Amino acid sequence: MNYRHAYHAGNHGDCLKHALLVALLEALRRKDTPFGVADLHAGRGVYDLSGPEASRTGEWRGGILKLLEDTPAPLRGYVSLVQRLGLYPGSPALIRALLREGDRLVLNERHPEEFAALSAWAGRDPRITLRQGDAYALRGVLPPGGLKRGLVLFDPPYEAEDEIDRLARALVAAHRAAPTLILAAWYPIKHLAPVRALRDSVRDARLPRRVDVALHLRPPLDPARLNGSGLLVINVPWRFEEEARAIVAALKERLAEADGSVHLEAAA
Ligand SMILES: C[S@@+](CC[C@H](N)C(=O)[O-])C[C@H]1O[C@@H](n2cnc3c(N)ncnc32)[C@H](O)[C@@H]1O
């Protein structure tokens, strides 16, 4: 319960996750039928990059600042939302900005202070339901807003030893409970063993229509550093694979070191 996203907001991991999240939401918006989103590790909604936490780490300078200074075409949708929304938008703010009148958003956050900030930010938006609880307690949450089209975002802090196991089990349970929803899970790359464990679990569970897209800023040789991150997506929408390829290539170009690389794997 020590993790506070304010120290990391706008870093390269957020840029990867949020740019791909915007692409998934844009895909849902291509049809008029309403969609529901469950953001299960929501955080506080928005972040002040000039505040003490973000200033202390300066992580955003290696992420969103570089994209604001020079925005490659595949990242324009995401970066223009960041410019428009003022404070750095966390996943709840990006999702809310792309909701239409009939769409629904469930925001879940466990930490009391983060939940209080999230509730204050959300205000009285009739499209939003707030929930303070464990992200992996899915009963009653899926499908979000009772809508069968939509997206579930898992974005845990990976503080707990068993996070990968819990996440892998939750992906399987979420898919069983609501087989038509897109599921997206962000993961950090410090070293490769935990990433391989997550990929193996998802492959063994035969979760359908997967795209796993990752940016390595550098080879993952020093496990004390965040060397990159990835997003694992189940039930990908049409055209997402090619959009993800363009997004991650643009992020590599702007954010990675000379020996950085991209990983993109798709499975039916
Ligand atoms: C990486 S941050 C979320 C950032 C947010 N999704 C965004 O992109 O702006 C992870 C959040 O999950 C919360 N958290 C950690 N474990 C949780 C759990 N088991 N259930 C719900 N929330 C949890 C933390 O308090 C933290 O705010």
CSV table of C-alpha atoms and ligand atoms in Angstrom, one decimal:
chain,number,residue,atom,x,y,z
A,1,MET,CA,0.0,0.0,0.0
A,2,ASN,CA,3.0,2.3,-0.3
A,3,TYR,CA,2.7,3.0,-4.0
A,4,ARG,CA,1.7,6.5,-5.1
A,5,HIS,CA,1.4,7.1,-8.8
A,6,ALA,CA,2.1,10.8,-8.4
A,7,TYR,CA,5.8,10.0,-8.3
A,8,HIS,CA,5.6,8.2,-11.7
A,9,ALA,CA,2.8,10.1,-13.6
A,10,GLY,CA,3.8,10.9,-17.2
A,11,ASN,CA,6.8,8.6,-17.2
A,12,HIS,CA,7.5,6.3,-20.2
A,13,GLY,CA,5.3,3.6,-18.8
A,14,ASP,CA,2.4,5.9,-18.6
A,15,CYS,CA,3.0,7.1,-22.1
A,16,LEU,CA,2.9,3.6,-23.5
A,17,LYS,CA,-0.1,2.6,-21.4
A,18,HIS,CA,-2.1,5.8,-22.1
A,19,ALA,CA,-1.3,6.1,-25.8
A,20,LEU,CA,-2.5,2.5,-26.3
A,21,LEU,CA,-5.5,3.0,-24.0
A,22,VAL,CA,-6.6,6.0,-26.2
A,23,ALA,CA,-6.3,3.8,-29.3
A,24,LEU,CA,-8.5,1.1,-27.7
A,25,LEU,CA,-11.1,3.7,-26.7
A,26,GLU,CA,-11.1,5.3,-30.2
A,27,ALA,CA,-11.8,1.8,-31.5
A,28,LEU,CA,-14.8,1.4,-29.2
A,29,ARG,CA,-16.0,4.9,-30.3
A,30,ARG,CA,-16.1,3.8,-33.9
A,31,LYS,CA,-19.5,2.2,-33.3
A,32,ASP,CA,-22.6,4.0,-31.9
A,33,THR,CA,-23.5,1.2,-29.4
A,34,PRO,CA,-22.6,2.4,-25.9
A,35,PHE,CA,-19.6,0.8,-24.2
A,36,GLY,CA,-18.6,0.4,-20.5
A,37,VAL,CA,-15.1,0.6,-19.1
A,38,ALA,CA,-13.8,-0.7,-15.7
A,39,ASP,CA,-10.6,1.0,-14.6
A,40,LEU,CA,-9.7,-1.4,-11.7
A,41,HIS,CA,-6.5,0.4,-10.5
A,42,ALA,CA,-7.6,3.9,-11.1
A,43,GLY,CA,-5.3,6.0,-9.0
A,44,ARG,CA,-6.3,9.6,-8.3
A,45,GLY,CA,-7.5,10.7,-11.7
A,46,VAL,CA,-5.2,13.6,-12.5
A,47,TYR,CA,-1.6,14.5,-11.5
A,48,ASP,CA,0.2,17.8,-11.1
A,49,LEU,CA,3.6,17.4,-12.8
A,50,SER,CA,4.8,20.6,-11.0
A,51,GLY,CA,3.9,19.1,-7.6
A,52,PRO,CA,6.4,17.8,-5.1
A,53,GLU,CA,6.1,14.1,-5.9
A,54,ALA,CA,6.6,14.4,-9.7
A,55,SER,CA,9.3,17.0,-9.2
A,56,ARG,CA,11.2,14.7,-6.8
A,57,THR,CA,11.6,11.9,-9.4
A,58,GLY,CA,11.4,14.0,-12.6
A,59,GLU,CA,10.3,10.8,-14.4
A,60,TRP,CA,7.8,12.7,-16.6
A,61,ARG,CA,10.8,14.6,-18.2
A,62,GLY,CA,11.8,11.3,-19.8
A,63,GLY,CA,8.2,10.6,-20.9
A,64,ILE,CA,5.4,13.0,-21.7
A,65,LEU,CA,7.7,16.1,-21.8
A,66,LYS,CA,9.6,14.6,-24.8
A,67,LEU,CA,6.4,13.8,-26.6
A,68,LEU,CA,5.0,17.3,-25.9
A,69,GLU,CA,8.1,18.9,-27.4
A,70,ASP,CA,7.9,16.8,-30.6
A,71,THR,CA,4.8,14.7,-31.2
A,72,PRO,CA,5.0,11.9,-33.8
A,73,ALA,CA,1.9,11.3,-35.8
A,74,PRO,CA,0.8,8.0,-34.1
A,75,LEU,CA,0.8,9.7,-30.7
A,76,ARG,CA,-1.2,12.8,-31.7
A,77,GLY,CA,-4.5,11.6,-30.3
A,78,TYR,CA,-3.0,10.9,-26.8
A,79,VAL,CA,-0.8,14.0,-26.7
A,80,SER,CA,-3.6,16.3,-27.8
A,81,LEU,CA,-5.8,15.0,-24.9
A,82,VAL,CA,-2.9,15.6,-22.5
A,83,GLN,CA,-2.7,19.2,-23.8
A,84,ARG,CA,-6.4,19.7,-23.6
A,85,LEU,CA,-7.0,18.3,-20.1
A,86,GLY,CA,-4.5,20.5,-18.3
A,87,LEU,CA,-3.2,18.5,-15.3
A,88,TYR,CA,-1.6,15.2,-16.5
A,89,PRO,CA,-4.5,12.9,-17.1
A,90,GLY,CA,-4.3,9.5,-15.5
A,91,SER,CA,-6.3,6.6,-17.0
A,92,PRO,CA,-9.6,7.8,-15.5
A,93,ALA,CA,-9.3,11.3,-17.0
A,94,LEU,CA,-8.4,9.9,-20.5
A,95,ILE,CA,-11.3,7.5,-20.4
A,96,ARG,CA,-13.8,10.1,-19.2
A,97,ALA,CA,-12.7,12.5,-21.9
A,98,LEU,CA,-13.6,9.9,-24.5
A,99,LEU,CA,-17.0,8.7,-23.0
A,100,ARG,CA,-20.2,9.6,-24.8
A,101,GLU,CA,-23.5,10.2,-23.1
A,102,GLY,CA,-24.6,6.5,-23.0
A,103,ASP,CA,-21.2,5.1,-22.1
A,104,ARG,CA,-20.3,4.1,-18.5
A,105,LEU,CA,-17.2,4.0,-16.4
A,106,VAL,CA,-16.5,2.1,-13.2
A,107,LEU,CA,-13.5,3.5,-11.3
A,108,ASN,CA,-12.0,1.2,-8.6
A,109,GLU,CA,-9.2,2.2,-6.2
A,110,ARG,CA,-8.2,0.6,-3.0
A,111,HIS,CA,-6.0,3.2,-1.3
A,112,PRO,CA,-8.1,5.5,1.0
A,113,GLU,CA,-6.3,8.7,0.1
A,114,GLU,CA,-6.1,8.0,-3.6
A,115,PHE,CA,-9.8,7.0,-3.5
A,116,ALA,CA,-10.7,10.3,-1.8
A,117,ALA,CA,-8.8,12.3,-4.4
A,118,LEU,CA,-10.4,10.3,-7.2
A,119,SER,CA,-13.9,10.8,-5.8
A,120,ALA,CA,-13.3,14.6,-5.5
A,121,TRP,CA,-12.1,14.7,-9.1
A,122,ALA,CA,-14.9,12.5,-10.5
A,123,GLY,CA,-17.6,14.8,-8.9
A,124,ARG,CA,-21.2,13.9,-9.8
A,125,ASP,CA,-20.8,12.5,-13.3
A,126,PRO,CA,-23.9,10.3,-13.9
A,127,ARG,CA,-21.8,8.1,-16.2
A,128,ILE,CA,-19.2,7.2,-13.5
A,129,THR,CA,-19.6,4.7,-10.7
A,130,LEU,CA,-16.9,4.8,-7.9
A,131,ARG,CA,-15.8,1.7,-6.0
A,132,GLN,CA,-13.3,1.4,-3.2
A,133,GLY,CA,-12.1,-2.2,-3.1
A,134,ASP,CA,-9.7,-4.9,-4.3
A,135,ALA,CA,-9.3,-4.8,-8.1
A,136,TYR,CA,-9.3,-8.5,-8.3
A,137,ALA,CA,-12.7,-8.9,-6.5
A,138,LEU,CA,-14.6,-8.8,-9.8
A,139,ARG,CA,-18.0,-9.8,-8.6
A,140,GLY,CA,-20.6,-7.2,-9.5
A,141,VAL,CA,-18.2,-5.2,-11.6
A,142,LEU,CA,-18.3,-7.0,-14.9
A,143,PRO,CA,-19.6,-6.2,-17.4
A,144,PRO,CA,-19.1,-2.5,-16.5
A,145,GLY,CA,-22.4,-0.6,-16.5
A,146,GLY,CA,-24.1,-3.9,-17.6
A,147,LEU,CA,-22.8,-3.2,-21.1
A,148,LYS,CA,-21.3,-6.1,-23.1
A,149,ARG,CA,-19.1,-3.9,-25.3
A,150,GLY,CA,-16.2,-2.4,-23.5
A,151,LEU,CA,-12.8,-2.6,-21.8
A,152,VAL,CA,-11.3,-3.6,-18.5
A,153,LEU,CA,-8.0,-2.0,-17.5
A,154,PHE,CA,-5.7,-3.7,-15.0
A,155,ASP,CA,-2.8,-1.4,-13.9
A,156,PRO,CA,-1.4,-2.8,-10.6
A,157,PRO,CA,1.7,-1.4,-8.9
A,158,TYR,CA,3.5,-4.7,-8.8
A,159,GLU,CA,4.5,-4.3,-5.1
A,160,ALA,CA,3.3,-7.7,-4.0
A,161,GLU,CA,5.3,-10.8,-4.7
A,162,ASP,CA,2.2,-12.7,-6.0
A,163,GLU,CA,0.9,-9.8,-8.3
A,164,ILE,CA,1.6,-11.6,-11.6
A,165,ASP,CA,-0.2,-14.7,-10.3
A,166,ARG,CA,-3.2,-12.7,-9.1
A,167,LEU,CA,-3.3,-10.7,-12.3
A,168,ALA,CA,-3.1,-13.8,-14.5
A,169,ARG,CA,-6.0,-15.5,-12.6
A,170,ALA,CA,-8.0,-12.3,-12.7
A,171,LEU,CA,-7.6,-12.0,-16.5
A,172,VAL,CA,-9.0,-15.6,-16.9
A,173,ALA,CA,-11.9,-14.9,-14.5
A,174,ALA,CA,-12.7,-11.6,-16.2
A,175,HIS,CA,-12.8,-13.3,-19.6
A,176,ARG,CA,-15.0,-16.0,-18.2
A,177,ALA,CA,-17.4,-13.5,-16.7
A,178,ALA,CA,-17.6,-11.2,-19.7
A,179,PRO,CA,-16.1,-13.0,-22.8
A,180,THR,CA,-16.8,-10.1,-25.2
A,181,LEU,CA,-14.9,-7.4,-23.3
A,182,ILE,CA,-11.4,-6.1,-24.3
A,183,LEU,CA,-9.0,-6.8,-21.4
A,184,ALA,CA,-5.8,-4.8,-21.1
A,185,ALA,CA,-3.1,-5.2,-18.5
A,186,TRP,CA,0.0,-3.0,-18.1
A,187,TYR,CA,3.3,-4.6,-16.9
A,188,PRO,CA,6.7,-3.2,-15.9
A,189,ILE,CA,9.9,-4.6,-17.4
A,190,LYS,CA,12.6,-4.6,-14.8
A,191,HIS,CA,13.9,-8.1,-15.8
A,192,LEU,CA,12.4,-10.6,-18.0
A,193,ALA,CA,11.5,-13.5,-15.7
A,194,PRO,CA,8.2,-12.1,-14.4
A,195,VAL,CA,7.2,-10.9,-17.8
A,196,ARG,CA,7.7,-14.4,-19.2
A,197,ALA,CA,5.6,-15.8,-16.4
A,198,LEU,CA,2.7,-13.5,-17.2
A,199,ARG,CA,3.0,-14.2,-21.0
A,200,ASP,CA,3.1,-18.0,-20.3
A,201,SER,CA,0.0,-17.9,-18.1
A,202,VAL,CA,-2.0,-16.0,-20.6
A,203,ARG,CA,-0.9,-18.2,-23.5
A,204,ASP,CA,-1.6,-21.4,-21.4
A,205,ALA,CA,-5.1,-20.1,-20.6
A,206,ARG,CA,-5.7,-19.6,-24.3
A,207,LEU,CA,-7.1,-16.2,-23.9
A,208,PRO,CA,-8.2,-15.1,-27.4
A,209,ARG,CA,-7.1,-12.5,-29.9
A,210,ARG,CA,-4.1,-11.3,-28.0
A,211,VAL,CA,-1.6,-8.5,-28.7
A,212,ASP,CA,1.3,-8.1,-26.4
A,213,VAL,CA,3.2,-4.9,-27.1
A,214,ALA,CA,6.3,-3.7,-25.1
A,215,LEU,CA,8.9,-1.0,-25.3
A,216,HIS,CA,12.4,-1.8,-23.9
A,217,LEU,CA,14.2,1.5,-23.3
A,218,ARG,CA,17.3,-0.6,-22.9
A,219,PRO,CA,18.1,-4.3,-22.5
A,220,PRO,CA,16.7,-5.4,-19.1
A,221,LEU,CA,20.0,-6.1,-17.4
A,222,ASP,CA,19.6,-4.0,-14.2
A,223,PRO,CA,16.5,-5.2,-12.4
A,224,ALA,CA,16.7,-2.2,-10.1
A,225,ARG,CA,15.6,0.1,-13.0
A,226,LEU,CA,12.3,0.3,-14.9
A,227,ASN,CA,13.8,-0.7,-18.3
A,228,GLY,CA,10.6,-0.6,-20.2
A,229,SER,CA,7.0,-1.8,-20.0
A,230,GLY,CA,4.3,-3.5,-21.9
A,231,LEU,CA,0.5,-3.8,-22.4
A,232,LEU,CA,-1.1,-7.2,-22.9
A,233,VAL,CA,-4.5,-6.9,-24.6
A,234,ILE,CA,-7.1,-9.7,-25.0
A,235,ASN,CA,-9.9,-9.5,-27.6
A,236,VAL,CA,-8.2,-6.8,-29.5
A,237,PRO,CA,-10.4,-4.6,-31.7
A,238,TRP,CA,-9.9,-4.5,-35.5
A,239,ARG,CA,-6.8,-2.6,-36.6
A,240,PHE,CA,-5.4,-2.4,-33.1
A,241,GLU,CA,-2.3,-4.5,-33.9
A,242,GLU,CA,-1.2,-2.1,-36.6
A,243,GLU,CA,-2.0,0.9,-34.5
A,244,ALA,CA,0.0,-0.5,-31.6
A,245,ARG,CA,2.9,-1.2,-33.9
A,246,ALA,CA,3.0,2.4,-35.0
A,247,ILE,CA,2.5,3.8,-31.5
A,248,VAL,CA,5.3,1.7,-29.9
A,249,ALA,CA,7.7,2.4,-32.8
A,250,ALA,CA,7.1,6.2,-32.3
A,251,LEU,CA,7.7,5.8,-28.6
A,252,LYS,CA,10.9,4.0,-29.2
A,253,GLU,CA,12.1,6.7,-31.5
A,254,ARG,CA,11.4,9.4,-28.9
A,255,LEU,CA,12.0,7.8,-25.6
A,256,ALA,CA,14.3,4.8,-25.9
A,257,GLU,CA,18.1,4.6,-25.6
A,258,ALA,CA,20.3,3.6,-28.6
A,259,ASP,CA,20.0,-0.1,-27.7
A,260,GLY,CA,16.2,0.1,-27.0
A,261,SER,CA,13.8,-2.2,-28.8
A,262,VAL,CA,10.2,-3.1,-29.4
A,263,HIS,CA,8.4,-6.4,-28.8
A,264,LEU,CA,5.1,-7.1,-30.5
A,265,GLU,CA,3.5,-10.5,-30.5
A,266,ALA,CA,0.0,-11.3,-31.7
A,267,ALA,CA,-1.9,-14.6,-31.3
A,268,ALA,CA,-5.3,-15.6,-32.5
B,1,LIG,C1,-0.2,2.3,-11.4
B,1,LIG,S1,-1.3,3.1,-10.3
B,1,LIG,C2,-2.7,3.4,-11.3
B,1,LIG,C3,-2.5,4.5,-12.3
B,1,LIG,C4,-3.7,4.7,-13.2
B,1,LIG,N1,-4.2,3.5,-13.8
B,1,LIG,C5,-3.3,5.7,-14.4
B,1,LIG,O1,-2.9,5.2,-15.4
B,1,LIG,O2,-3.4,6.9,-14.2
B,1,LIG,C6,-1.9,1.7,-9.4
B,1,LIG,C7,-3.0,2.1,-8.4
B,1,LIG,O3,-3.6,0.8,-7.9
B,1,LIG,C8,-3.9,1.0,-6.5
B,1,LIG,N2,-3.9,-0.4,-6.0
B,1,LIG,C9,-2.9,-1.2,-5.6
B,1,LIG,N3,-3.4,-2.4,-5.4
B,1,LIG,C10,-4.7,-2.4,-5.6
B,1,LIG,C11,-5.7,-3.4,-5.5
B,1,LIG,N4,-5.5,-4.7,-5.1
B,1,LIG,N5,-7.0,-3.1,-5.8
B,1,LIG,C12,-7.3,-1.8,-6.2
B,1,LIG,N6,-6.3,-0.8,-6.3
B,1,LIG,C13,-5.1,-1.1,-6.0
B,1,LIG,C14,-2.8,1.8,-6.0
B,1,LIG,O4,-3.2,2.5,-4.8
B,1,LIG,C15,-2.5,2.8,-7.1
B,1,LIG,O5,-3.3,4.0,-7.0
